[in-house]
mmCIF file of C-alpha atoms in Angstrom:
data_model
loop_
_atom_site.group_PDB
_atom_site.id
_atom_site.type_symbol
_atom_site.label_atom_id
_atom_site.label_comp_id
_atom_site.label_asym_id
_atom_site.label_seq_id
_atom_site.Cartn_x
_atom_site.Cartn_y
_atom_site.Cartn_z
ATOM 1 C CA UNK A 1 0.000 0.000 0.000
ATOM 2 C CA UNK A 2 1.705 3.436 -1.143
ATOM 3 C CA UNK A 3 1.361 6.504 1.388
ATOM 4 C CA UNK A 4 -0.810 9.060 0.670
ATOM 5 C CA UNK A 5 0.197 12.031 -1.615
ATOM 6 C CA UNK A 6 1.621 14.965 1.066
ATOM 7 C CA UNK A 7 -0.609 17.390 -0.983
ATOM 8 C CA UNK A 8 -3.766 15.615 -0.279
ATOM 9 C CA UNK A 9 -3.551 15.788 3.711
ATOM 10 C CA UNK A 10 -3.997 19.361 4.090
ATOM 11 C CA UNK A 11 -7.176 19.140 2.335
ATOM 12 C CA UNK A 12 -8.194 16.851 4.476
ATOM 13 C CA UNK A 13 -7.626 18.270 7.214
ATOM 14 C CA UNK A 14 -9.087 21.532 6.319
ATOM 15 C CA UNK A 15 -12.393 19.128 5.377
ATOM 16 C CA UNK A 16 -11.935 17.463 9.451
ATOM 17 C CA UNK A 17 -12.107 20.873 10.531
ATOM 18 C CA UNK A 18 -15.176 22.064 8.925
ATOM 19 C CA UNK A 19 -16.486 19.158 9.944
ATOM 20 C CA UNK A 20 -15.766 20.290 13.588
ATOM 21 C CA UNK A 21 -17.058 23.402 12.850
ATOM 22 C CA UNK A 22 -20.555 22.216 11.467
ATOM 23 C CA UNK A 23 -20.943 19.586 14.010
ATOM 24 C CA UNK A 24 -20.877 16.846 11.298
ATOM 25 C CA UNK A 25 -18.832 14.326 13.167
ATOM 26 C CA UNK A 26 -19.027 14.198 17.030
ATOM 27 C CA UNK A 27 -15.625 16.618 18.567
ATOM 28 C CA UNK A 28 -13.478 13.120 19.489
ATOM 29 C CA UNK A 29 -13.971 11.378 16.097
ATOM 30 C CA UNK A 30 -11.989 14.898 14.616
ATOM 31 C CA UNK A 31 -9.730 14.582 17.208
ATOM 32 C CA UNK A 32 -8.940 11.128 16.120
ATOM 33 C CA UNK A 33 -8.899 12.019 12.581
ATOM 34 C CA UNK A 34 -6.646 15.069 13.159
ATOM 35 C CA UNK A 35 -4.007 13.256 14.962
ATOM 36 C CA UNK A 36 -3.770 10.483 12.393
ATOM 37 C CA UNK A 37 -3.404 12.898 9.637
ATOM 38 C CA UNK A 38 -1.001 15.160 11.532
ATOM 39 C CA UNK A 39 0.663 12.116 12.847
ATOM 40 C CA UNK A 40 0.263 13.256 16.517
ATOM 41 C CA UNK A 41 1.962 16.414 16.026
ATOM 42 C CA UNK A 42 0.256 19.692 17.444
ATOM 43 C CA UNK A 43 -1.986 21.424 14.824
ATOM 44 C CA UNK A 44 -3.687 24.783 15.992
ATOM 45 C CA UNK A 45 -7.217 24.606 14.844
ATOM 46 C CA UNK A 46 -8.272 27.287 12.615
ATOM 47 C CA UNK A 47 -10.059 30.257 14.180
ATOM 48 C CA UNK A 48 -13.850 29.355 14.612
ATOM 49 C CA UNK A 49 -15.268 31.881 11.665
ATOM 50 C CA UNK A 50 -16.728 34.676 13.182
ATOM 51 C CA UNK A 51 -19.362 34.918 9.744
ATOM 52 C CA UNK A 52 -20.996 31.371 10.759
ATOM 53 C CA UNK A 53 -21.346 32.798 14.231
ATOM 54 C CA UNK A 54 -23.032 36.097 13.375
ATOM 55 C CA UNK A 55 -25.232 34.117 10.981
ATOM 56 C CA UNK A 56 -26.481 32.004 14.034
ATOM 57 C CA UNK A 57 -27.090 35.201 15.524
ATOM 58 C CA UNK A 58 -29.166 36.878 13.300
ATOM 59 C CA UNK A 59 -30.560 33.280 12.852
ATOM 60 C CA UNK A 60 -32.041 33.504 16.159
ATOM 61 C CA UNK A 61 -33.041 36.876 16.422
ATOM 62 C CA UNK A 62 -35.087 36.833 13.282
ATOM 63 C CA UNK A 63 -36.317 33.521 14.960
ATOM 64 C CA UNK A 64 -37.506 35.159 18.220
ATOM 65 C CA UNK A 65 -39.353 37.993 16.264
ATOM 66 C CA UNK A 66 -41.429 35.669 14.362
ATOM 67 C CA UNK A 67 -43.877 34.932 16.410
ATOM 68 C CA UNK A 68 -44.641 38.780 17.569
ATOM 69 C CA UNK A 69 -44.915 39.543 13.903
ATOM 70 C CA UNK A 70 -47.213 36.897 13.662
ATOM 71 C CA UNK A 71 -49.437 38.273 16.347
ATOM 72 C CA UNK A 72 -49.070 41.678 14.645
ATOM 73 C CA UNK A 73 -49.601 40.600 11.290
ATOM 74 C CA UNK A 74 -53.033 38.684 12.315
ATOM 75 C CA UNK A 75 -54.572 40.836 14.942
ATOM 76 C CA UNK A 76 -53.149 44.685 13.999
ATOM 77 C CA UNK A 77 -53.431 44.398 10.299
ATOM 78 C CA UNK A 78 -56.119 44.954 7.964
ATOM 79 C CA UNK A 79 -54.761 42.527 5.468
ATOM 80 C CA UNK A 80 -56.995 40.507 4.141
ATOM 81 C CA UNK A 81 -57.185 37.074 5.472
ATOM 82 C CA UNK A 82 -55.647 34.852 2.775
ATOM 83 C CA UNK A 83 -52.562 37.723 2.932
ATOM 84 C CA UNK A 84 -52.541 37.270 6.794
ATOM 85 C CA UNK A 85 -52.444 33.392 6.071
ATOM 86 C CA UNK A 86 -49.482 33.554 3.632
ATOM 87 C CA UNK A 87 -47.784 35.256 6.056
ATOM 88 C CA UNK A 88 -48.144 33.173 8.347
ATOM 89 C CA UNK A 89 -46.795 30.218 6.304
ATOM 90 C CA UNK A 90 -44.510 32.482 4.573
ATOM 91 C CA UNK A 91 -42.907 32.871 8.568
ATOM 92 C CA UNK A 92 -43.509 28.783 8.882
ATOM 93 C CA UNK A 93 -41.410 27.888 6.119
ATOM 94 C CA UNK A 94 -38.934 29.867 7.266
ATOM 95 C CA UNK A 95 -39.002 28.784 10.648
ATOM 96 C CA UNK A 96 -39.092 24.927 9.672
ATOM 97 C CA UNK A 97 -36.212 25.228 7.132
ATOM 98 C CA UNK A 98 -33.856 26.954 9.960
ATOM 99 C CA UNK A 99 -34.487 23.836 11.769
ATOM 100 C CA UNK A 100 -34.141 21.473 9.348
ATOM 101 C CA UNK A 101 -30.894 22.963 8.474
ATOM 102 C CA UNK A 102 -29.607 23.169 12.195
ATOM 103 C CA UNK A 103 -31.479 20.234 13.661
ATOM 104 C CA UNK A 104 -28.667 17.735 13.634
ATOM 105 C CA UNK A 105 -26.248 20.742 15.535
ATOM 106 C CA UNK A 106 -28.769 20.332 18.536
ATOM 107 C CA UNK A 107 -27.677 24.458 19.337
ATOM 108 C CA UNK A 108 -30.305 26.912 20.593
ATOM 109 C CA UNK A 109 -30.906 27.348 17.068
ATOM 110 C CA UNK A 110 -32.085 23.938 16.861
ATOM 111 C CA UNK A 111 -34.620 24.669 19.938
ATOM 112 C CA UNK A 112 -35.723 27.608 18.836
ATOM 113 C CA UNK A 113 -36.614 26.642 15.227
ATOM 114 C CA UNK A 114 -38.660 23.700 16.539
ATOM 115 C CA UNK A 115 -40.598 25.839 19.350
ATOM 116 C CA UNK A 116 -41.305 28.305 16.423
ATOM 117 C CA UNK A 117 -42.082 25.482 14.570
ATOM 118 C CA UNK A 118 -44.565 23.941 16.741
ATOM 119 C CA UNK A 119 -46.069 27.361 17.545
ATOM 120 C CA UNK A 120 -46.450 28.903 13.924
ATOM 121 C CA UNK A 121 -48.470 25.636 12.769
ATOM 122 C CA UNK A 122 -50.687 26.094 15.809
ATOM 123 C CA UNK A 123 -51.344 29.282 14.869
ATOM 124 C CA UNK A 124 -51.787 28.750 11.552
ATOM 125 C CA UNK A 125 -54.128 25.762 12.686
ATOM 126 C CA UNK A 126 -56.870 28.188 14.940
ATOM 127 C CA UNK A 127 -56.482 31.084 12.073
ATOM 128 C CA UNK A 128 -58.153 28.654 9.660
ATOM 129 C CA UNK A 129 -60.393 26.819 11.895
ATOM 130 C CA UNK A 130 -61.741 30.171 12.961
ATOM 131 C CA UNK A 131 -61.956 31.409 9.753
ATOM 132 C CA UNK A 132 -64.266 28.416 8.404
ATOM 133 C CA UNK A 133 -65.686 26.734 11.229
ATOM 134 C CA UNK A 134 -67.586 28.731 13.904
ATOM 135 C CA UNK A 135 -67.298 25.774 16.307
ATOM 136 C CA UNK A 136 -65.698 26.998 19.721
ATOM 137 C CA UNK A 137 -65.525 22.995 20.636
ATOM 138 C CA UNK A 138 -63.546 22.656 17.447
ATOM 139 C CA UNK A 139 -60.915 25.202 18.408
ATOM 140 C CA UNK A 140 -60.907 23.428 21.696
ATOM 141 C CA UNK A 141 -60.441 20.097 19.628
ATOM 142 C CA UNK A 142 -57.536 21.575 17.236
ATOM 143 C CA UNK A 143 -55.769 23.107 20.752
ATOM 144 C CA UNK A 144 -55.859 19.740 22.528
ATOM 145 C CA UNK A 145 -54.931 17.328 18.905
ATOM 146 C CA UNK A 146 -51.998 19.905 18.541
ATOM 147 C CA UNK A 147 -50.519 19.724 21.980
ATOM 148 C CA UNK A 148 -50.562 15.835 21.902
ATOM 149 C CA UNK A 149 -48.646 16.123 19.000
ATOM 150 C CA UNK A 150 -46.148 18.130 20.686
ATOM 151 C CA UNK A 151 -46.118 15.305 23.390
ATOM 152 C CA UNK A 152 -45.595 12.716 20.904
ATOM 153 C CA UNK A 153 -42.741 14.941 19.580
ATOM 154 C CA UNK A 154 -41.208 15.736 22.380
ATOM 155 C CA UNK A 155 -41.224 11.542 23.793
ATOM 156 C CA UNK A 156 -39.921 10.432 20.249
ATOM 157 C CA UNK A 157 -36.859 13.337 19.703
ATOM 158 C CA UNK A 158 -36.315 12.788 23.489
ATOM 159 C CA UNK A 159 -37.198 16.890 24.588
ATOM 160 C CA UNK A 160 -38.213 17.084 28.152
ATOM 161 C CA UNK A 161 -39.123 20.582 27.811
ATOM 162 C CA UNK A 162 -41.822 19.995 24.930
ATOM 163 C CA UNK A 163 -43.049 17.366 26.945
ATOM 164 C CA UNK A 164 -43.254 19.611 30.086
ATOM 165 C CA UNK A 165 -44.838 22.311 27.713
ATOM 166 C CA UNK A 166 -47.415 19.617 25.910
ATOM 167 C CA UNK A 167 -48.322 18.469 29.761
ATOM 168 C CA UNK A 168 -48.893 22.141 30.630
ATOM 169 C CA UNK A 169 -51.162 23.126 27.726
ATOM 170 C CA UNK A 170 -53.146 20.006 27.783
ATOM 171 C CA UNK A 171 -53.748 20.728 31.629
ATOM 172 C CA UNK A 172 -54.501 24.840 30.733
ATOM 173 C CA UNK A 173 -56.837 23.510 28.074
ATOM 174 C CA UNK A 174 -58.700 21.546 30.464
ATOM 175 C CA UNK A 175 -58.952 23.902 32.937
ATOM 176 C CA UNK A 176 -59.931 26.310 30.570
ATOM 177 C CA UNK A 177 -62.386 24.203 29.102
ATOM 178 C CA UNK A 178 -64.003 23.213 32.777
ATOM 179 C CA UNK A 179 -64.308 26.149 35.102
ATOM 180 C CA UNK A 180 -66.817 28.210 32.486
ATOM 181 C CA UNK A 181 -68.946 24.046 32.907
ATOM 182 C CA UNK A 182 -68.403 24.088 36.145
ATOM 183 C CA UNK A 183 -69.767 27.586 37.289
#
């Protein structure tokens, strides 16, 4: 077997690195791969790039301001409501393609795109069951299907805070739905 070509290692070691960086392979398999192509000699990693960190950034402040401009796009608008509604899945597919892209990172980018996520799609959910069904039981019905699907969620991608959050809702839902019975 002939040794590899010296002008192929740096390459791959710049690829190992941006692996690092993008949280393709898990930190000790790079480690391992960095001292076999460095032969055990000390290599300074390369500066973590201060563009992918601003882009997180902005990533999650544009995330966090979603769901206000949601609320201000549906309730202090006069749009019409098939705008309001592409808006609102306009903000959705944003919101689900952030996580998709950052999902296997598991950052607070991750979190946040999934929470956004989960909350856009209920909103989006009530907005057209209130818009076509007068039915305050059916709201009630679309509330309570949509936070057992965030328990289901939460139990199969192994979140305990959805599942604390799912727990909560369904428990506010009942509640809710109760005292005006009971009184």
């Amino acid at each position: 077997m002939k040794p590899m070509q010296d002008d192929r290692i740096p390459t791959i070691i710049n690829e190992i690195h941006f692996w690092r960086e993008n949280n393709l392979l898990p930190e000790t398999y790079c480690d391992f791969l960095l001292a076999l192509y460095t032969k055990g000699e000390e290599e300074k990693s390369p500066p973590v790039q201060e563009k992918s960190k601003i882009f997180f950034l902005i990533q999650n402040i544009v995330m966090v301001l979603l769901i206000p401009f949601s609320f201000l796009v549906l309730y202090f608008t006069q749009f019409p409501f098939f705008l309001q509604l592409g808006f609102l899945i306009l903000f959705l597919s944003y919101s689900c393609g952030i996580y998709l892209y950052v999902r296997n990172s598991g950052g607070i980018t991750a979190s946040i795109g999934l929470i956004n996520s989960m909350l856009l799609i209920l909103l989006v959910s009530i907005t057209v069951s209130k818009a076509y069904v007068e039915s305050v039981w059916f709201s009630y019905f679309i509330l309570f299907t949509q936070f057992t699907c965030w328990y289901l969620l939460g139990k199969k991608h192994n979140q305990s805070f959805i599942v604390i959050i799912s727990i909560l809702a369904i428990l506010f839902l009942i509640i809710y739905i109760a005292v005006p019975i009971v009184l």
